[in-house]
Amino acid sequence: MKFNHSILGDIASVGDGAHSKVKRVEDGVLYLTSKNIKKGFLDLEKVDYISNEDYTKLFSKSTNSVRHLEKNDILVGIIGTFGNIYQYSDGDYFGISSSIGIIRANKEIINPNFLYYYLSSRYVERYIENIKGGSVQGYTNLSALRSIPIKYPENIAYQSKIVHIMSSLDSKIELNNQMIDTLEEMASTLFKRWFVDFEFPDENGNPYKSSGGKMIDSELGEIPEGWKVDIFGAKMSFISKGTTPTKKDLSLHNTEEMVSFLKVKDMPMKGLIKYNILEKIPKIVHETKLKRSILKKGDVLLSIAGTIGRVNIVTENISLNTNQAVSFIRFFQNKNVYYYMVLLKSDIYQQKLKEKIVHAVQPNLSLSEIKSLKIISPPEVLIDSFLKIISPIYFQIIKLDKEANELEEIRDTLLPKLLSGEIEV
């Protein structure tokens, strides 16, 4: 198979988003910056909006520019976190700032989806790392973007074969992730119905509150008879937070055996921790300087600095550590970890945590505030009934997540071999 060598600017149009200052509004059209572009997805946790009028003026088709986004356009962060890419799809509708580069493939030369996979590859990641080394604050200009070297099969039909293999793997990964989202939503919905709306099954199998179940007053409002209000810390056998290693510690031992190191960014609110992409630290540092923050399987994790309120759980029995922005909790009733994880993820307790945040230079949540959180405690027998339903759900989530991770590893191993021609299809 013949491969051509070129640069990005010769096989694609390259531009960027709006340069003019755009007024933000309360409600309107999404307006994204480089911080919203992640590897293969959009982070919409913190977004801006612009008016429909400004969107039409800057991004409509009448502007006759690459800034009017089309299906399969490739978006890349060029300021701040440079190198994250996302492919614009049919369902997308948003404007972008000049911190995002736009790449539109020349379809007569290269399949847009092939180009997306190529720009996601390790080759380009390494090239981008070299660009970053000479940039200021993670900025790169469009000339540097246009200069990215591209190697591609001359035959577009062959490019499409590679895309088919990659997209089949991606579709299966996405299906697993959608199933995980659905299962987590089921657990969340059941928690709300039983422990917020108090519609758990009574002795006759009917919804408790709406069937006339007796309610009593408490400091947290009405609760079912036989329930009580507890301090969250009374349920914990241990709570602590991680430790951030010094650069000196890391540099002194950078050739040692390595272990995984978890940060807040590795804790999705939906889905589980992706252990295969965690950063690494020397094992000797993990076992000495960071000894107090060694994580164990079953630890419930809660982010307490910067982005506060992310909740997850350690599902693997591996050597794992974390930094000071993450707290980890162990409970006297270890069997209840999934109950407490769903509790912390629920809207009502997320709001309670937000009320305890200290807004300093960096927002933070202290361990003492977490321990002092007041929670509604149902009878243990009801928690057991809840766990009989949701534990199998989380076992299935873990299985689906593991399968998705394995598929990602296969994809990431296969991609460079297909792109280089080492493996032909």
GROMACS .gro file of C-alpha atoms in nm:
model
  425
    1MET     CA    1   0.000   0.000   0.000
    2LYS     CA    2   0.141   0.338  -0.103
    3PHE     CA    3   0.150   0.606   0.168
    4ASN     CA    4   0.176   0.978   0.103
    5HIS     CA    5   0.364   1.220   0.327
    6SER     CA    6   0.236   1.572   0.364
    7ILE     CA    7   0.159   1.843   0.618
    8LEU     CA    8  -0.183   1.920   0.759
    9GLY     CA    9  -0.214   2.253   0.578
   10ASP     CA   10  -0.183   2.080   0.240
   11ILE     CA   11  -0.468   1.835   0.295
   12ALA     CA   12  -0.707   2.042   0.507
   13SER     CA   13  -0.831   2.395   0.568
   14VAL     CA   14  -0.715   2.523   0.907
   15GLY     CA   15  -0.870   2.814   1.095
   16ASP     CA   16  -0.996   2.908   1.439
   17GLY     CA   17  -1.297   3.047   1.623
   18ALA     CA   18  -1.417   3.401   1.686
   19HIS     CA   19  -1.149   3.662   1.758
   20SER     CA   20  -1.387   3.944   1.844
   21LYS     CA   21  -1.503   3.991   2.202
   22VAL     CA   22  -1.843   3.824   2.230
   23LYS     CA   23  -2.091   3.924   2.499
   24ARG     CA   24  -2.196   3.635   2.722
   25VAL     CA   25  -2.564   3.591   2.807
   26GLU     CA   26  -2.760   3.387   3.062
   27ASP     CA   27  -2.927   3.167   2.802
   28GLY     CA   28  -2.864   3.124   2.433
   29VAL     CA   29  -2.625   2.927   2.211
   30LEU     CA   30  -2.335   2.736   2.366
   31TYR     CA   31  -2.001   2.912   2.326
   32LEU     CA   32  -1.701   2.690   2.389
   33THR     CA   33  -1.334   2.756   2.458
   34SER     CA   34  -1.033   2.523   2.462
   35LYS     CA   35  -1.108   2.420   2.821
   36ASN     CA   36  -1.426   2.250   2.693
   37ILE     CA   37  -1.239   2.035   2.439
   38LYS     CA   38  -1.125   1.700   2.578
   39LYS     CA   39  -0.990   1.389   2.408
   40GLY     CA   40  -1.287   1.277   2.201
   41PHE     CA   41  -1.558   1.451   2.402
   42LEU     CA   42  -1.683   1.788   2.525
   43ASP     CA   43  -1.663   1.891   2.889
   44LEU     CA   44  -1.979   2.096   2.941
   45GLU     CA   45  -1.953   2.127   3.319
   46LYS     CA   46  -1.870   2.499   3.289
   47VAL     CA   47  -1.992   2.669   2.972
   48ASP     CA   48  -2.075   3.013   2.837
   49TYR     CA   49  -2.363   3.123   2.616
   50ILE     CA   50  -2.396   3.388   2.347
   51SER     CA   51  -2.705   3.538   2.186
   52ASN     CA   52  -2.860   3.390   1.871
   53GLU     CA   53  -2.784   3.720   1.696
   54ASP     CA   54  -2.412   3.698   1.775
   55TYR     CA   55  -2.406   3.332   1.674
   56THR     CA   56  -2.565   3.415   1.337
   57LYS     CA   57  -2.324   3.704   1.282
   58LEU     CA   58  -2.011   3.505   1.367
   59PHE     CA   59  -2.083   3.142   1.280
   60SER     CA   60  -2.362   3.116   1.023
   61LYS     CA   61  -2.301   2.975   0.677
   62SER     CA   62  -2.322   3.327   0.532
   63THR     CA   63  -1.987   3.407   0.697
   64ASN     CA   64  -1.832   3.192   0.421
   65SER     CA   65  -1.551   3.079   0.649
   66VAL     CA   66  -1.425   2.762   0.813
   67ARG     CA   67  -1.567   2.912   1.133
   68HIS     CA   68  -1.911   2.787   1.024
   69LEU     CA   69  -1.874   2.438   1.164
   70GLU     CA   70  -1.972   2.136   0.957
   71LYS     CA   71  -2.009   1.767   1.029
   72ASN     CA   72  -1.668   1.594   1.067
   73ASP     CA   73  -1.478   1.917   1.130
   74ILE     CA   74  -1.199   1.849   1.379
   75LEU     CA   75  -1.168   2.089   1.671
   76VAL     CA   76  -0.843   2.121   1.863
   77GLY     CA   77  -0.757   2.323   2.171
   78ILE     CA   78  -0.472   2.561   2.082
   79ILE     CA   79  -0.453   2.769   2.400
   80GLY     CA   80  -0.410   2.618   2.746
   81THR     CA   81  -0.458   2.245   2.703
   82PHE     CA   82  -0.316   2.216   2.352
   83GLY     CA   83  -0.375   1.895   2.161
   84ASN     CA   84  -0.715   1.770   2.280
   85ILE     CA   85  -0.935   1.706   1.978
   86TYR     CA   86  -1.305   1.655   1.915
   87GLN     CA   87  -1.496   1.580   1.595
   88TYR     CA   88  -1.805   1.793   1.526
   89SER     CA   89  -2.115   1.581   1.460
   90ASP     CA   90  -2.471   1.624   1.329
   91GLY     CA   91  -2.621   1.688   1.672
   92ASP     CA   92  -2.373   1.959   1.770
   93TYR     CA   93  -2.466   2.327   1.769
   94PHE     CA   94  -2.231   2.579   1.926
   95GLY     CA   95  -1.992   2.864   1.859
   96ILE     CA   96  -1.622   2.859   1.948
   97SER     CA   97  -1.360   3.109   2.055
   98SER     CA   98  -1.021   3.164   1.893
   99SER     CA   99  -0.870   2.929   2.154
  100ILE     CA  100  -1.002   2.643   1.940
  101GLY     CA  101  -0.853   2.549   1.604
  102ILE     CA  102  -1.071   2.414   1.322
  103ILE     CA  103  -0.949   2.150   1.077
  104ARG     CA  104  -1.161   2.066   0.771
  105ALA     CA  105  -1.030   1.780   0.560
  106ASN     CA  106  -1.007   1.801   0.181
  107LYS     CA  107  -1.234   1.503   0.112
  108GLU     CA  108  -1.080   1.447  -0.232
  109ILE     CA  109  -0.751   1.363  -0.062
  110ILE     CA  110  -0.829   1.228   0.282
  111ASN     CA  111  -1.124   1.075   0.466
  112PRO     CA  112  -1.218   1.320   0.749
  113ASN     CA  113  -1.262   1.033   0.992
  114PHE     CA  114  -0.922   0.889   0.900
  115LEU     CA  115  -0.769   1.231   0.966
  116TYR     CA  116  -0.943   1.244   1.305
  117TYR     CA  117  -0.797   0.906   1.403
  118TYR     CA  118  -0.455   1.010   1.275
  119LEU     CA  119  -0.460   1.329   1.480
  120SER     CA  120  -0.561   1.117   1.782
  121SER     CA  121  -0.261   0.888   1.736
  122ARG     CA  122   0.059   0.861   1.939
  123TYR     CA  123   0.257   1.005   1.646
  124VAL     CA  124   0.075   1.334   1.668
  125GLU     CA  125   0.069   1.327   2.049
  126ARG     CA  126   0.450   1.306   2.050
  127TYR     CA  127   0.475   1.582   1.789
  128ILE     CA  128   0.245   1.804   1.995
  129GLU     CA  129   0.452   1.741   2.308
  130ASN     CA  130   0.754   1.878   2.120
  131ILE     CA  131   0.555   2.186   2.015
  132LYS     CA  132   0.445   2.238   2.375
  133GLY     CA  133   0.806   2.236   2.485
  134GLY     CA  134   0.870   2.555   2.293
  135SER     CA  135   0.538   2.729   2.353
  136VAL     CA  136   0.430   2.986   2.609
  137GLN     CA  137   0.144   2.884   2.842
  138GLY     CA  138   0.036   2.602   2.614
  139TYR     CA  139  -0.028   2.828   2.313
  140THR     CA  140   0.037   2.733   1.954
  141ASN     CA  141  -0.039   2.932   1.641
  142LEU     CA  142  -0.222   2.814   1.331
  143SER     CA  143   0.104   2.795   1.135
  144ALA     CA  144   0.232   2.531   1.376
  145LEU     CA  145  -0.097   2.346   1.340
  146ARG     CA  146  -0.073   2.353   0.960
  147SER     CA  147   0.282   2.215   0.984
  148ILE     CA  148   0.185   1.889   1.158
  149PRO     CA  149   0.325   1.604   0.942
  150ILE     CA  150   0.063   1.365   0.807
  151LYS     CA  151   0.118   1.016   0.664
  152TYR     CA  152  -0.181   0.861   0.491
  153PRO     CA  153  -0.269   0.586   0.241
  154GLU     CA  154  -0.305   0.728  -0.108
  155ASN     CA  155  -0.614   0.514  -0.166
  156ILE     CA  156  -0.917   0.676   0.004
  157ALA     CA  157  -1.105   0.343   0.001
  158TYR     CA  158  -0.819   0.194   0.205
  159GLN     CA  159  -0.843   0.487   0.447
  160SER     CA  160  -1.213   0.402   0.486
  161LYS     CA  161  -1.128   0.041   0.574
  162ILE     CA  162  -0.910   0.162   0.861
  163VAL     CA  163  -1.189   0.397   0.973
  164HIS     CA  164  -1.437   0.107   0.971
  165ILE     CA  165  -1.217  -0.098   1.206
  166MET     CA  166  -1.160   0.194   1.443
  167SER     CA  167  -1.522   0.311   1.440
  168SER     CA  168  -1.647  -0.043   1.511
  169LEU     CA  169  -1.432  -0.053   1.824
  170ASP     CA  170  -1.542   0.299   1.919
  171SER     CA  171  -1.909   0.207   1.872
  172LYS     CA  172  -1.875  -0.088   2.108
  173ILE     CA  173  -1.692   0.128   2.364
  174GLU     CA  174  -1.963   0.395   2.334
  175LEU     CA  175  -2.238   0.133   2.373
  176ASN     CA  176  -2.076   0.009   2.694
  177ASN     CA  177  -2.049   0.366   2.823
  178GLN     CA  178  -2.415   0.433   2.743
  179MET     CA  179  -2.516   0.117   2.929
  180ILE     CA  180  -2.305   0.229   3.226
  181ASP     CA  181  -2.482   0.568   3.223
  182THR     CA  182  -2.822   0.395   3.213
  183LEU     CA  183  -2.736   0.161   3.500
  184GLU     CA  184  -2.601   0.448   3.712
  185GLU     CA  185  -2.918   0.645   3.644
  186MET     CA  186  -3.124   0.346   3.760
  187ALA     CA  187  -2.930   0.334   4.089
  188SER     CA  188  -2.968   0.711   4.134
  189THR     CA  189  -3.342   0.702   4.060
  190LEU     CA  190  -3.400   0.418   4.306
  191PHE     CA  191  -3.203   0.602   4.578
  192LYS     CA  192  -3.414   0.914   4.530
  193ARG     CA  193  -3.740   0.720   4.538
  194TRP     CA  194  -3.653   0.528   4.853
  195PHE     CA  195  -3.439   0.768   5.056
  196VAL     CA  196  -3.545   1.117   4.941
  197ASP     CA  197  -3.911   1.075   4.840
  198PHE     CA  198  -3.955   0.797   5.102
  199GLU     CA  199  -4.146   0.574   4.861
  200PHE     CA  200  -3.964   0.253   4.959
  201PRO     CA  201  -4.184  -0.060   4.980
  202ASP     CA  202  -4.381  -0.086   5.304
  203GLU     CA  203  -4.469  -0.420   5.468
  204ASN     CA  204  -4.735  -0.472   5.200
  205GLY     CA  205  -4.506  -0.381   4.913
  206ASN     CA  206  -4.674  -0.042   4.860
  207PRO     CA  207  -4.492   0.296   4.834
  208TYR     CA  208  -4.447   0.402   5.198
  209LYS     CA  209  -4.524   0.776   5.207
  210SER     CA  210  -4.801   0.790   4.946
  211SER     CA  211  -4.968   0.488   5.111
  212GLY     CA  212  -5.002   0.674   5.440
  213GLY     CA  213  -4.679   0.566   5.609
  214LYS     CA  214  -4.623   0.752   5.936
  215MET     CA  215  -4.382   1.047   5.917
  216ILE     CA  216  -4.211   1.223   6.208
  217ASP     CA  217  -4.042   1.562   6.240
  218SER     CA  218  -3.662   1.588   6.241
  219GLU     CA  219  -3.403   1.864   6.204
  220LEU     CA  220  -3.383   1.770   5.834
  221GLY     CA  221  -3.758   1.779   5.784
  222GLU     CA  222  -4.012   1.498   5.789
  223ILE     CA  223  -3.870   1.147   5.784
  224PRO     CA  224  -4.034   0.804   5.816
  225GLU     CA  225  -4.097   0.669   6.163
  226GLY     CA  226  -3.803   0.457   6.279
  227TRP     CA  227  -3.550   0.662   6.082
  228LYS     CA  228  -3.308   0.909   6.241
  229VAL     CA  229  -3.061   1.187   6.165
  230ASP     CA  230  -2.692   1.100   6.203
  231ILE     CA  231  -2.359   1.271   6.162
  232PHE     CA  232  -2.187   1.128   5.852
  233GLY     CA  233  -1.861   1.090   6.043
  234ALA     CA  234  -2.029   0.840   6.277
  235LYS     CA  235  -2.055   0.599   5.985
  236MET     CA  236  -1.686   0.628   5.895
  237SER     CA  237  -1.407   0.412   6.026
  238PHE     CA  238  -1.152   0.636   5.852
  239ILE     CA  239  -1.129   0.952   5.643
  240SER     CA  240  -0.821   1.121   5.504
  241LYS     CA  241  -0.696   1.301   5.196
  242GLY     CA  242  -0.416   1.245   4.951
  243THR     CA  243  -0.065   1.382   4.940
  244THR     CA  244   0.099   1.572   4.656
  245PRO     CA  245   0.459   1.458   4.596
  246THR     CA  246   0.730   1.720   4.551
  247LYS     CA  247   0.906   1.759   4.217
  248LYS     CA  248   1.228   1.670   4.397
  249ASP     CA  249   1.087   1.337   4.518
  250LEU     CA  250   0.968   1.252   4.168
  251SER     CA  251   1.295   1.350   4.001
  252LEU     CA  252   1.510   1.153   4.247
  253HIS     CA  253   1.328   0.830   4.177
  254ASN     CA  254   1.213   0.863   3.818
  255THR     CA  255   1.368   0.532   3.712
  256GLU     CA  256   1.211   0.325   3.989
  257GLU     CA  257   0.916   0.087   3.961
  258MET     CA  258   0.605   0.301   3.910
  259VAL     CA  259   0.251   0.293   4.053
  260SER     CA  260  -0.071   0.472   3.956
  261PHE     CA  261  -0.151   0.821   4.086
  262LEU     CA  262  -0.507   0.953   4.084
  263LYS     CA  263  -0.615   1.317   4.044
  264VAL     CA  264  -0.956   1.486   4.043
  265LYS     CA  265  -0.959   1.489   3.662
  266ASP     CA  266  -0.949   1.108   3.672
  267MET     CA  267  -1.274   1.090   3.873
  268PRO     CA  268  -1.572   1.112   3.636
  269MET     CA  269  -1.914   1.172   3.793
  270LYS     CA  270  -2.045   0.916   3.545
  271GLY     CA  271  -1.860   0.590   3.497
  272LEU     CA  272  -1.559   0.457   3.683
  273ILE     CA  273  -1.192   0.544   3.710
  274LYS     CA  274  -0.988   0.464   3.397
  275TYR     CA  275  -0.690   0.297   3.566
  276ASN     CA  276  -0.504   0.242   3.239
  277ILE     CA  277  -0.456   0.616   3.176
  278LEU     CA  278  -0.359   0.732   3.525
  279GLU     CA  279  -0.033   0.917   3.578
  280LYS     CA  280   0.253   0.726   3.744
  281ILE     CA  281   0.475   0.797   4.044
  282PRO     CA  282   0.775   0.599   4.176
  283LYS     CA  283   0.676   0.308   4.400
  284ILE     CA  284   0.935   0.412   4.661
  285VAL     CA  285   0.764   0.754   4.693
  286HIS     CA  286   0.424   0.582   4.713
  287GLU     CA  287   0.545   0.361   5.000
  288THR     CA  288   0.733   0.632   5.195
  289LYS     CA  289   0.648   1.000   5.146
  290LEU     CA  290   0.291   0.920   5.037
  291LYS     CA  291   0.234   0.627   5.273
  292ARG     CA  292  -0.064   0.786   5.447
  293SER     CA  293  -0.259   0.824   5.123
  294ILE     CA  294  -0.232   0.471   4.987
  295LEU     CA  295  -0.576   0.379   4.854
  296LYS     CA  296  -0.753   0.046   4.899
  297LYS     CA  297  -1.022  -0.134   4.703
  298GLY     CA  298  -1.361  -0.014   4.826
  299ASP     CA  299  -1.247   0.337   4.923
  300VAL     CA  300  -1.513   0.597   4.842
  301LEU     CA  301  -1.349   0.903   4.684
  302LEU     CA  302  -1.470   1.263   4.708
  303SER     CA  303  -1.296   1.560   4.544
  304ILE     CA  304  -1.241   1.841   4.797
  305ALA     CA  305  -1.044   2.110   4.611
  306GLY     CA  306  -1.087   2.290   4.281
  307THR     CA  307  -1.370   2.091   4.124
  308ILE     CA  308  -1.554   1.983   4.440
  309GLY     CA  309  -1.807   1.705   4.476
  310ARG     CA  310  -1.690   1.442   4.230
  311VAL     CA  311  -1.757   1.098   4.373
  312ASN     CA  312  -1.616   0.762   4.272
  313ILE     CA  313  -1.494   0.435   4.419
  314VAL     CA  314  -1.175   0.228   4.399
  315THR     CA  315  -1.277  -0.093   4.223
  316GLU     CA  316  -0.935  -0.248   4.160
  317ASN     CA  317  -0.694  -0.409   4.405
  318ILE     CA  318  -0.385  -0.228   4.273
  319SER     CA  319  -0.110  -0.003   4.406
  320LEU     CA  320  -0.276   0.338   4.394
  321ASN     CA  321  -0.222   0.680   4.550
  322THR     CA  322  -0.386   1.021   4.524
  323ASN     CA  323  -0.322   1.391   4.578
  324GLN     CA  324  -0.448   1.638   4.836
  325ALA     CA  325  -0.750   1.742   4.627
  326VAL     CA  326  -0.906   1.399   4.685
  327SER     CA  327  -1.044   1.261   5.012
  328PHE     CA  328  -1.102   0.892   5.070
  329ILE     CA  329  -1.350   0.736   5.310
  330ARG     CA  330  -1.383   0.392   5.468
  331PHE     CA  331  -1.692   0.281   5.658
  332PHE     CA  332  -1.760   0.061   5.959
  333GLN     CA  333  -2.015  -0.120   5.744
  334ASN     CA  334  -1.794  -0.189   5.443
  335LYS     CA  335  -2.081  -0.367   5.269
  336ASN     CA  336  -2.258  -0.031   5.245
  337VAL     CA  337  -2.000   0.145   5.026
  338TYR     CA  338  -2.226   0.156   4.718
  339TYR     CA  339  -2.508   0.300   4.928
  340TYR     CA  340  -2.286   0.581   5.055
  341MET     CA  341  -2.141   0.643   4.709
  342VAL     CA  342  -2.489   0.686   4.559
  343LEU     CA  343  -2.584   0.903   4.858
  344LEU     CA  344  -2.291   1.140   4.798
  345LYS     CA  345  -2.372   1.157   4.426
  346SER     CA  346  -2.738   1.244   4.485
  347ASP     CA  347  -2.857   1.599   4.415
  348ILE     CA  348  -2.966   1.660   4.773
  349TYR     CA  349  -2.628   1.569   4.925
  350GLN     CA  350  -2.431   1.738   4.647
  351GLN     CA  351  -2.612   2.057   4.746
  352LYS     CA  352  -2.532   1.999   5.115
  353LEU     CA  353  -2.163   1.963   5.025
  354LYS     CA  354  -2.169   2.284   4.818
  355GLU     CA  355  -2.303   2.472   5.120
  356LYS     CA  356  -1.994   2.368   5.316
  357ILE     CA  357  -1.738   2.485   5.058
  358VAL     CA  358  -1.487   2.749   5.167
  359HIS     CA  359  -1.437   2.996   4.881
  360ALA     CA  360  -1.069   3.085   4.916
  361VAL     CA  361  -0.811   3.129   4.636
  362GLN     CA  362  -0.905   2.775   4.545
  363PRO     CA  363  -1.244   2.647   4.666
  364ASN     CA  364  -1.201   2.367   4.918
  365LEU     CA  365  -1.394   2.137   5.146
  366SER     CA  366  -1.239   2.028   5.475
  367LEU     CA  367  -1.248   1.675   5.613
  368SER     CA  368  -1.413   1.804   5.931
  369GLU     CA  369  -1.697   1.953   5.725
  370ILE     CA  370  -1.749   1.620   5.549
  371LYS     CA  371  -1.758   1.439   5.883
  372SER     CA  372  -2.007   1.690   6.026
  373LEU     CA  373  -2.249   1.647   5.735
  374LYS     CA  374  -2.593   1.550   5.866
  375ILE     CA  375  -2.751   1.257   5.688
  376ILE     CA  376  -3.082   1.075   5.715
  377SER     CA  377  -3.025   0.718   5.836
  378PRO     CA  378  -3.278   0.451   5.739
  379PRO     CA  379  -3.294   0.114   5.918
  380GLU     CA  380  -3.010  -0.119   5.822
  381VAL     CA  381  -3.257  -0.374   5.686
  382LEU     CA  382  -3.376  -0.119   5.426
  383ILE     CA  383  -3.018  -0.042   5.321
  384ASP     CA  384  -2.966  -0.417   5.278
  385SER     CA  385  -3.275  -0.437   5.055
  386PHE     CA  386  -3.145  -0.145   4.849
  387LEU     CA  387  -2.803  -0.308   4.812
  388LYS     CA  388  -2.960  -0.635   4.695
  389ILE     CA  389  -3.085  -0.437   4.396
  390ILE     CA  390  -2.796  -0.201   4.324
  391SER     CA  391  -2.496  -0.423   4.402
  392PRO     CA  392  -2.562  -0.640   4.092
  393ILE     CA  393  -2.604  -0.316   3.897
  394TYR     CA  394  -2.258  -0.197   4.002
  395PHE     CA  395  -2.102  -0.537   3.940
  396GLN     CA  396  -2.237  -0.509   3.584
  397ILE     CA  397  -2.103  -0.152   3.558
  398ILE     CA  398  -1.757  -0.275   3.663
  399LYS     CA  399  -1.775  -0.555   3.404
  400LEU     CA  400  -1.880  -0.318   3.124
  401ASP     CA  401  -1.616  -0.064   3.223
  402LYS     CA  402  -1.341  -0.326   3.224
  403GLU     CA  403  -1.449  -0.448   2.882
  404ALA     CA  404  -1.450  -0.089   2.748
  405ASN     CA  405  -1.099  -0.033   2.886
  406GLU     CA  406  -0.975  -0.351   2.717
  407LEU     CA  407  -1.129  -0.241   2.387
  408GLU     CA  408  -0.963   0.100   2.424
  409GLU     CA  409  -0.626  -0.069   2.474
  410ILE     CA  410  -0.683  -0.284   2.164
  411ARG     CA  411  -0.781   0.025   1.964
  412ASP     CA  412  -0.484   0.230   2.084
  413THR     CA  413  -0.243  -0.056   2.011
  414LEU     CA  414  -0.391  -0.129   1.669
  415LEU     CA  415  -0.421   0.231   1.548
  416PRO     CA  416  -0.049   0.313   1.505
  417LYS     CA  417   0.012  -0.022   1.335
  418LEU     CA  418  -0.265   0.048   1.083
  419LEU     CA  419  -0.153   0.406   1.028
  420SER     CA  420   0.208   0.305   0.967
  421GLY     CA  421   0.120   0.019   0.733
  422GLU     CA  422   0.271  -0.239   0.970
  423ILE     CA  423  -0.068  -0.412   0.959
  424GLU     CA  424  -0.258  -0.412   0.628
  425VAL     CA  425  -0.632  -0.466   0.584
   0.00000   0.00000   0.00000
